Amino acid sequence: MNVAIMGHGVVGSGVAEILIHRNSLIAERIKNDINIKYILDLREFNDLSYSDKFTKNFSDILNDDSVKIVAEAMGGINPAYDFVKRCLLAGKSVVTSNKELVAAKGAELIKIANEKNVNFLFEASVGGGIPVLRPMVQCLAANEITEFSGILNGTTNFILNKMIVDNMSFEDALKLAQENGYAEKDPTADIEGHDACRKVCILATLSFGKHVYPEQVATDGITKITLDDVNAADSFGCVIKLIGHAEKLTNGKITAFVRPTVVSRENMLSGVNGVFNAIMITGDQTGEVMFYGKGAGKEATASAVVADVMDCAKHLESRKYLDWCDGDDNYVVNDTDSEEKMFVRIIGKDFDSLKATFQKEFGSLTSSVTKNEFSKEICFITNPIKKSVLNEKLSRFENIEIKILHTMI
Ligand code: HSE
């Protein structure tokens, strides 16, 4: 069985190495021999044992009918979208780890795959090496999924963890993440929440059936989180995590977001540390089910891509039906204004007068904190309240700095 790999970066090289070094094990498991016929990359790789497989010409792959499966590991939308689409139209199955591509173009690419009777699989696009999409679609198939919450980005989880455990500033923790190779030189997609947003889109679409597009997901990253926020949350027995969440509303629509959230230490997601990811899915029959593991990294991600290649090879003549329709403009509701407990941090003139003022407005502040005698802040967790009501109450106060974070208690 001839396959091609597009892209020889971190994930693509991992895919090549697993397919070559585990060739006989894979053959034994799928009763077929996988042979890498081409690796597409514009760079030179002259010193590898498989250097003879490289091509700079996409047409070599596209026009070779013996190539039945293509693993896309280029990342980004262009030219990945064009190449993947043309491979599917040419009757080749495609597997990918490219969350940006799947989140933006999944509905269209799955439709083409269905029409051409081939597969388009993307297990590695969410949670890296964590098996989550297949279990969700297959093992939880008898459930209505009602909601999910997850830590879907390893880089931001590493940064927040360093702030929580080592009292590091956001800037220092980001630098360390870059030194360790977790964060890119340009870390925008991670720290601004875009990467987690794409994963929410994929999970939400598979959970609820209709394509959720990145621009429909309210997305907030971690760049505004300070050490003071982290310490204030800690004083309530909570940690701040970047949470991706989606849930089905009673009117059939859904809500989806990515945002820094104050998570109680009693919640299992609070214990997910470092670059690890976890996804908690609620099925109406199973209740909560949790998936945990390495959400990024060469070997973990490549192992999921190779498993998809193996699945395609085993099911060349039968395709996986994924429940993935086009989305529409009114499907995702961002501002449900439901009642939630809110974490409020207020910096003003002095603790006593702030406390007295807010006690008047919110009743007794059982959870107010002050870190030292000079502190000019109060911090509390409200009873369930609509954000609009909270904002209205807080808007009456001037010359104070207010930060509100959602909670997951
Ligand atoms: N940059 C991503 C992360 C890699 O940190 O989780 C996988 O999408």
Coordinates of C-alpha atoms and ligand atoms in Angstrom, one line a residue:
M1 CA 0.0 0.0 0.0
N2 CA 1.7 3.2 -1.2
V3 CA 1.2 6.3 0.9
A4 CA 2.6 9.9 0.8
I5 CA 3.4 12.4 3.5
M6 CA 3.0 16.1 2.8
G7 CA 5.3 18.1 5.1
H8 CA 8.4 16.9 6.9
G9 CA 8.3 19.1 10.0
V10 CA 7.8 17.9 13.6
V11 CA 4.7 15.8 12.9
G12 CA 5.5 14.7 9.3
S13 CA 9.0 13.5 10.3
G14 CA 7.4 11.6 13.2
V15 CA 4.9 10.0 10.9
A16 CA 7.8 8.9 8.5
E17 CA 9.8 7.5 11.4
I18 CA 7.0 5.5 12.8
L19 CA 5.9 4.1 9.4
I20 CA 9.5 3.1 8.7
H21 CA 10.7 1.8 12.1
R22 CA 7.4 0.0 12.9
N23 CA 6.8 -1.3 9.4
S24 CA 6.5 -5.0 10.3
L25 CA 4.4 -4.4 13.4
I26 CA 2.0 -2.2 11.3
A27 CA 1.9 -4.8 8.6
E28 CA 1.1 -7.5 11.1
R29 CA -1.7 -5.4 12.5
I30 CA -3.4 -4.3 9.3
K31 CA -2.4 -7.3 7.2
N32 CA -0.9 -5.0 4.6
D33 CA 2.5 -3.5 3.9
I34 CA 2.7 0.3 4.1
N35 CA 5.3 1.9 1.8
I36 CA 6.1 5.6 1.9
K37 CA 6.4 6.5 -1.8
Y38 CA 6.7 10.3 -1.5
I39 CA 7.4 12.9 1.1
L40 CA 6.6 16.4 -0.1
D41 CA 8.7 19.2 1.3
L42 CA 10.4 22.2 -0.3
R43 CA 13.5 21.9 2.0
E44 CA 16.5 19.6 1.4
F45 CA 16.8 16.4 3.5
N46 CA 19.9 14.7 2.1
D47 CA 21.2 12.8 5.1
L48 CA 18.2 10.6 6.0
S49 CA 18.0 6.9 5.3
Y50 CA 14.8 7.7 3.3
S51 CA 16.1 10.8 1.5
D52 CA 15.3 9.2 -1.8
K53 CA 11.5 9.6 -1.1
F54 CA 11.5 13.4 -1.1
T55 CA 9.8 15.4 -3.8
K56 CA 9.1 19.2 -4.2
N57 CA 6.4 18.5 -6.7
F58 CA 2.8 17.9 -5.4
S59 CA 1.8 16.6 -8.8
D60 CA 4.0 13.5 -8.2
I61 CA 1.6 12.5 -5.5
L62 CA -1.6 13.7 -7.1
N63 CA -1.0 11.9 -10.4
D64 CA 0.3 8.6 -9.0
D65 CA -2.7 6.3 -8.8
S66 CA -0.8 3.8 -6.7
V67 CA -0.8 6.3 -3.8
K68 CA -4.0 5.6 -2.0
I69 CA -3.5 7.4 1.3
V70 CA -2.0 10.8 1.9
A71 CA -0.9 12.1 5.4
E72 CA -1.0 15.9 5.5
A73 CA 1.3 17.4 8.1
M74 CA 2.0 20.8 6.6
G75 CA -0.2 22.8 8.9
G76 CA -2.0 26.1 8.1
I77 CA -4.7 26.6 5.4
N78 CA -2.6 27.3 2.4
P79 CA -1.6 25.3 0.5
A80 CA -2.8 22.4 2.7
Y81 CA -6.5 23.0 1.8
D82 CA -5.9 23.0 -2.0
F83 CA -3.6 19.9 -1.8
V84 CA -6.0 18.0 0.5
K85 CA -9.0 18.8 -1.6
R86 CA -7.3 17.7 -4.8
C87 CA -6.1 14.5 -3.2
L88 CA -9.7 13.7 -2.1
L89 CA -11.1 14.6 -5.5
A90 CA -8.6 12.2 -7.0
G91 CA -9.9 9.4 -4.9
K92 CA -7.2 9.3 -2.3
S93 CA -8.0 9.0 1.4
V94 CA -6.4 11.8 3.5
V95 CA -5.4 11.9 7.1
T96 CA -4.3 15.1 8.9
S97 CA -3.2 16.6 12.2
N98 CA -4.1 20.1 10.9
K99 CA -6.7 21.6 13.2
E100 CA -6.8 24.9 11.4
L101 CA -7.7 23.2 8.2
V102 CA -10.3 20.9 9.8
A103 CA -11.9 23.7 11.8
A104 CA -12.3 25.9 8.8
K105 CA -13.0 23.4 6.0
G106 CA -14.1 20.2 7.6
A107 CA -17.6 20.2 6.3
E108 CA -16.5 20.7 2.7
L109 CA -13.7 18.1 2.8
I110 CA -15.8 15.5 4.5
K111 CA -18.5 16.0 1.8
I112 CA -16.0 15.5 -0.9
A113 CA -14.6 12.4 0.8
N114 CA -18.1 10.9 1.1
E115 CA -18.8 11.6 -2.6
K116 CA -15.5 10.0 -3.6
N117 CA -16.0 7.1 -1.3
V118 CA -12.7 7.7 0.5
N119 CA -11.9 8.7 4.1
F120 CA -10.8 12.0 5.6
L121 CA -9.6 11.4 9.1
F122 CA -8.1 13.8 11.7
E123 CA -7.8 12.1 15.1
A124 CA -4.5 14.0 15.7
S125 CA -6.1 17.4 15.2
V126 CA -7.5 17.4 18.8
G127 CA -5.5 16.4 21.8
G128 CA -2.4 15.2 19.8
G129 CA -1.9 11.6 20.9
I130 CA -5.0 11.4 23.1
P131 CA -7.6 9.2 21.5
V132 CA -10.7 11.4 21.8
L133 CA -12.4 11.9 18.4
R134 CA -12.9 8.2 17.6
P135 CA -14.2 7.3 21.2
M136 CA -16.5 10.3 20.9
V137 CA -17.9 9.4 17.5
Q138 CA -17.9 5.6 18.0
C139 CA -17.9 4.5 21.6
L140 CA -20.2 7.3 22.7
A141 CA -22.4 6.9 19.7
A142 CA -25.5 5.8 21.7
N143 CA -25.3 9.1 23.7
E144 CA -26.5 12.6 23.1
I145 CA -23.5 14.6 24.0
T146 CA -24.7 17.5 26.1
E147 CA -21.5 19.4 26.7
F148 CA -17.7 19.1 27.0
S149 CA -15.0 21.1 28.7
G150 CA -11.3 20.7 28.2
I151 CA -7.8 21.9 28.5
L152 CA -6.9 21.8 24.8
N153 CA -3.7 23.7 24.6
G154 CA -0.5 22.4 26.1
T155 CA 1.5 25.6 25.8
T156 CA -0.9 27.8 27.7
N157 CA -1.4 25.1 30.3
F158 CA 2.4 24.9 30.8
I159 CA 2.6 28.7 31.2
L160 CA -0.3 28.9 33.7
N161 CA 1.1 26.0 35.6
K162 CA 4.5 27.8 35.9
M163 CA 2.7 30.9 37.2
I164 CA 0.7 28.8 39.7
V165 CA 3.5 26.6 41.0
D166 CA 6.6 28.6 40.5
N167 CA 5.2 32.1 40.9
M168 CA 6.6 33.0 37.5
S169 CA 5.3 36.0 35.6
F170 CA 3.4 35.4 32.4
E171 CA 6.3 36.8 30.3
D172 CA 9.0 34.6 32.0
A173 CA 6.8 31.5 31.7
L174 CA 6.2 32.2 28.0
K175 CA 10.0 32.5 27.5
L176 CA 10.5 29.2 29.3
A177 CA 7.8 27.6 27.1
Q178 CA 9.7 28.8 24.0
E179 CA 13.1 27.6 25.4
N180 CA 11.5 24.2 25.9
G181 CA 10.2 24.1 22.4
Y182 CA 6.5 24.1 23.4
A183 CA 5.6 27.6 22.2
E184 CA 6.4 28.8 18.7
K185 CA 8.6 31.8 18.1
D186 CA 5.4 33.6 17.3
P187 CA 3.2 32.2 20.1
T188 CA 0.0 34.1 19.1
A189 CA -2.1 31.1 18.1
D190 CA -1.5 29.5 21.5
I191 CA -1.6 32.4 24.0
E192 CA -4.5 34.2 22.3
G193 CA -6.6 31.0 22.4
H194 CA -6.9 30.4 18.6
D195 CA -5.4 26.9 18.7
A196 CA -7.8 25.9 21.5
C197 CA -10.7 27.5 19.6
R198 CA -10.0 25.4 16.5
K199 CA -10.1 22.3 18.7
V200 CA -13.4 23.4 20.2
C201 CA -14.8 23.8 16.7
I202 CA -13.8 20.2 15.8
L203 CA -15.1 18.7 19.1
A204 CA -18.4 20.7 19.0
T205 CA -19.0 19.8 15.4
L206 CA -18.5 16.1 16.1
S207 CA -20.6 16.4 19.3
F208 CA -23.5 18.2 17.9
G209 CA -23.4 17.4 14.2
K210 CA -23.2 20.9 12.6
H211 CA -20.0 22.7 11.6
V212 CA -19.0 25.3 14.2
Y213 CA -16.6 27.8 12.6
P214 CA -13.7 29.5 14.5
E215 CA -15.2 33.0 14.2
Q216 CA -18.4 31.7 15.9
V217 CA -16.5 30.7 19.1
A218 CA -16.0 33.5 21.7
T219 CA -12.3 33.3 22.2
D220 CA -10.1 34.9 24.9
G221 CA -6.5 33.9 25.6
I222 CA -4.3 34.1 28.6
T223 CA -2.3 37.3 27.9
K224 CA -4.2 39.4 30.4
I225 CA -3.8 36.9 33.3
T226 CA -1.4 38.2 36.0
L227 CA 0.4 36.6 38.9
D228 CA -2.0 38.5 41.2
D229 CA -5.0 36.8 39.5
V230 CA -3.4 33.5 40.0
N231 CA -2.6 34.1 43.6
A232 CA -6.1 35.5 44.3
A233 CA -7.7 32.3 42.7
D234 CA -5.3 30.2 44.8
S235 CA -6.6 31.8 48.0
F236 CA -10.1 30.3 47.1
G237 CA -8.6 26.9 46.5
C238 CA -8.8 27.4 42.7
V239 CA -6.5 27.5 39.7
I240 CA -6.8 29.5 36.5
K241 CA -7.0 27.3 33.4
L242 CA -7.7 28.1 29.7
I243 CA -10.9 26.2 29.2
G244 CA -12.6 25.3 25.9
H245 CA -16.2 24.5 26.3
A246 CA -19.3 23.9 24.3
E247 CA -22.8 22.8 25.2
K248 CA -26.2 22.2 23.6
L249 CA -28.9 24.7 24.6
T250 CA -32.5 23.8 25.1
N251 CA -33.5 25.6 21.9
G252 CA -31.2 23.3 19.8
K253 CA -28.5 25.9 19.4
I254 CA -25.2 25.7 21.0
T255 CA -22.8 27.9 22.9
A256 CA -19.0 27.6 22.6
F257 CA -16.1 29.5 24.0
V258 CA -12.5 29.5 25.0
R259 CA -11.6 31.6 28.0
P260 CA -9.4 31.7 31.2
T261 CA -11.5 30.2 33.9
V262 CA -11.2 29.9 37.7
V263 CA -11.4 26.2 38.3
S264 CA -11.9 24.7 41.8
R265 CA -9.1 22.3 42.9
E266 CA -11.9 19.8 43.4
N267 CA -12.6 19.8 39.7
M268 CA -10.6 17.1 37.8
L269 CA -9.4 19.6 35.2
S270 CA -7.6 21.5 37.9
G271 CA -5.0 18.7 38.2
V272 CA -4.1 18.7 34.5
N273 CA -0.6 20.2 34.6
G274 CA 2.3 21.1 32.3
V275 CA 1.7 20.4 28.6
F276 CA -0.9 17.8 29.2
N277 CA -4.4 18.1 27.8
A278 CA -7.7 16.7 29.1
I279 CA -11.2 16.7 27.7
M280 CA -14.3 15.9 29.8
I281 CA -17.3 14.9 27.8
T282 CA -20.8 14.5 29.1
G283 CA -23.0 11.9 27.5
D284 CA -26.6 11.7 28.5
Q285 CA -26.2 7.9 29.1
T286 CA -22.6 7.8 30.4
G287 CA -22.4 10.9 32.4
E288 CA -18.9 12.4 32.4
V289 CA -16.1 10.7 30.6
M290 CA -12.6 12.1 30.7
F291 CA -9.7 11.8 28.2
Y292 CA -6.2 12.7 29.4
G293 CA -2.7 12.7 27.9
K294 CA -0.1 14.4 25.8
G295 CA -1.8 17.0 23.6
A296 CA 1.2 17.8 21.5
G297 CA 4.7 16.6 20.6
K298 CA 6.2 14.7 17.8
E299 CA 5.8 11.1 18.8
A300 CA 2.3 11.4 20.4
T301 CA 0.8 13.4 17.5
A302 CA 2.5 11.2 14.9
S303 CA 1.2 8.1 16.5
A304 CA -2.4 9.3 16.0
V305 CA -1.7 10.2 12.4
V306 CA -0.2 6.8 11.7
A307 CA -3.2 5.1 13.4
D308 CA -5.5 7.0 10.9
V309 CA -3.3 5.8 8.0
M310 CA -3.7 2.3 9.3
D311 CA -7.4 2.7 9.6
C312 CA -7.6 4.0 6.0
A313 CA -5.5 1.1 4.8
K314 CA -7.8 -1.4 6.6
H315 CA -11.0 0.3 5.2
L316 CA -10.0 1.3 1.7
E317 CA -13.3 0.1 0.3
S318 CA -15.5 1.4 3.1
R319 CA -15.7 4.9 4.4
K320 CA -16.4 6.3 7.9
Y321 CA -19.5 8.3 8.0
L322 CA -19.0 11.4 10.1
D323 CA -22.0 13.4 11.2
W324 CA -20.7 16.7 10.0
C325 CA -23.1 19.1 8.2
D326 CA -22.5 22.7 7.1
G327 CA -23.0 25.2 9.9
D328 CA -25.1 28.4 9.8
D329 CA -24.9 31.9 11.1
N330 CA -27.4 31.5 13.9
Y331 CA -26.4 28.2 15.2
V332 CA -23.9 29.4 17.9
V333 CA -25.0 31.7 20.6
N334 CA -22.2 33.5 22.3
D335 CA -23.9 35.5 25.0
T336 CA -26.3 33.3 26.8
D337 CA -26.1 35.5 29.9
S338 CA -26.9 32.5 32.1
E339 CA -26.4 32.8 35.9
E340 CA -22.9 31.7 37.0
K341 CA -20.7 32.2 40.0
M342 CA -18.2 34.9 39.0
F343 CA -14.7 35.6 40.3
V344 CA -14.3 39.3 40.8
R345 CA -11.1 41.1 41.6
I346 CA -11.2 44.8 42.4
I347 CA -8.3 47.1 43.0
G348 CA -9.1 50.5 44.5
K349 CA -8.0 52.9 47.2
D350 CA -7.9 50.7 50.3
F351 CA -9.2 47.3 51.4
D352 CA -11.5 48.5 54.2
S353 CA -13.4 51.0 52.2
L354 CA -13.6 48.7 49.2
K355 CA -14.9 45.9 51.4
A356 CA -17.5 48.1 53.0
T357 CA -18.7 49.4 49.6
F358 CA -19.0 46.0 48.0
Q359 CA -20.5 44.4 51.1
K360 CA -23.3 46.9 50.7
E361 CA -23.8 45.9 47.1
F362 CA -23.3 42.2 47.2
G363 CA -24.2 41.3 50.8
S364 CA -21.6 39.7 53.1
L365 CA -18.4 38.9 51.2
T366 CA -17.6 35.6 52.9
S367 CA -14.8 35.0 50.4
S368 CA -13.1 38.3 50.4
V369 CA -9.3 38.2 50.6
T370 CA -6.4 40.6 51.1
K371 CA -2.9 39.5 50.7
N372 CA -1.1 41.9 53.0
E373 CA -1.7 45.0 55.1
F374 CA -1.0 47.3 52.2
S375 CA -3.3 45.5 49.8
K376 CA -5.8 47.7 47.9
E377 CA -7.8 44.9 46.5
I378 CA -10.7 42.7 47.3
C379 CA -11.6 39.6 45.6
F380 CA -14.7 37.4 45.9
I381 CA -16.7 34.8 44.2
T382 CA -20.3 35.8 43.7
N383 CA -23.4 33.7 44.1
P384 CA -24.8 32.7 40.7
I385 CA -25.5 36.0 38.9
K386 CA -26.0 37.1 35.3
K387 CA -22.9 38.8 33.9
S388 CA -25.1 41.6 32.7
V389 CA -26.4 42.2 36.2
L390 CA -22.9 42.0 37.7
N391 CA -21.6 44.5 35.1
E392 CA -24.4 46.8 35.9
K393 CA -23.7 46.7 39.6
L394 CA -20.0 47.2 39.1
S395 CA -20.4 50.0 36.6
R396 CA -21.6 52.3 39.4
F397 CA -18.1 52.4 40.9
E398 CA -15.5 54.7 39.5
N399 CA -11.7 54.9 39.7
I400 CA -11.3 51.2 40.4
E401 CA -9.9 48.4 38.3
I402 CA -12.2 45.4 38.0
K403 CA -11.4 42.0 36.6
I404 CA -14.2 39.4 36.2
L405 CA -13.4 35.8 35.4
H406 CA -15.9 32.9 34.9
T407 CA -15.6 30.1 37.4
M408 CA -15.9 26.3 37.1
I409 CA -16.5 25.2 40.6
Ligands
HSE1 N1 0.7 24.4 20.1 C1 -0.2 23.4 20.5 C2 -0.3 23.2 22.0 C3 0.2 22.1 19.8 O1 0.5 23.8 22.7 O2 -1.1 22.5 22.5 C4 -0.9 21.2 19.4 O3 -1.9 21.8 18.8

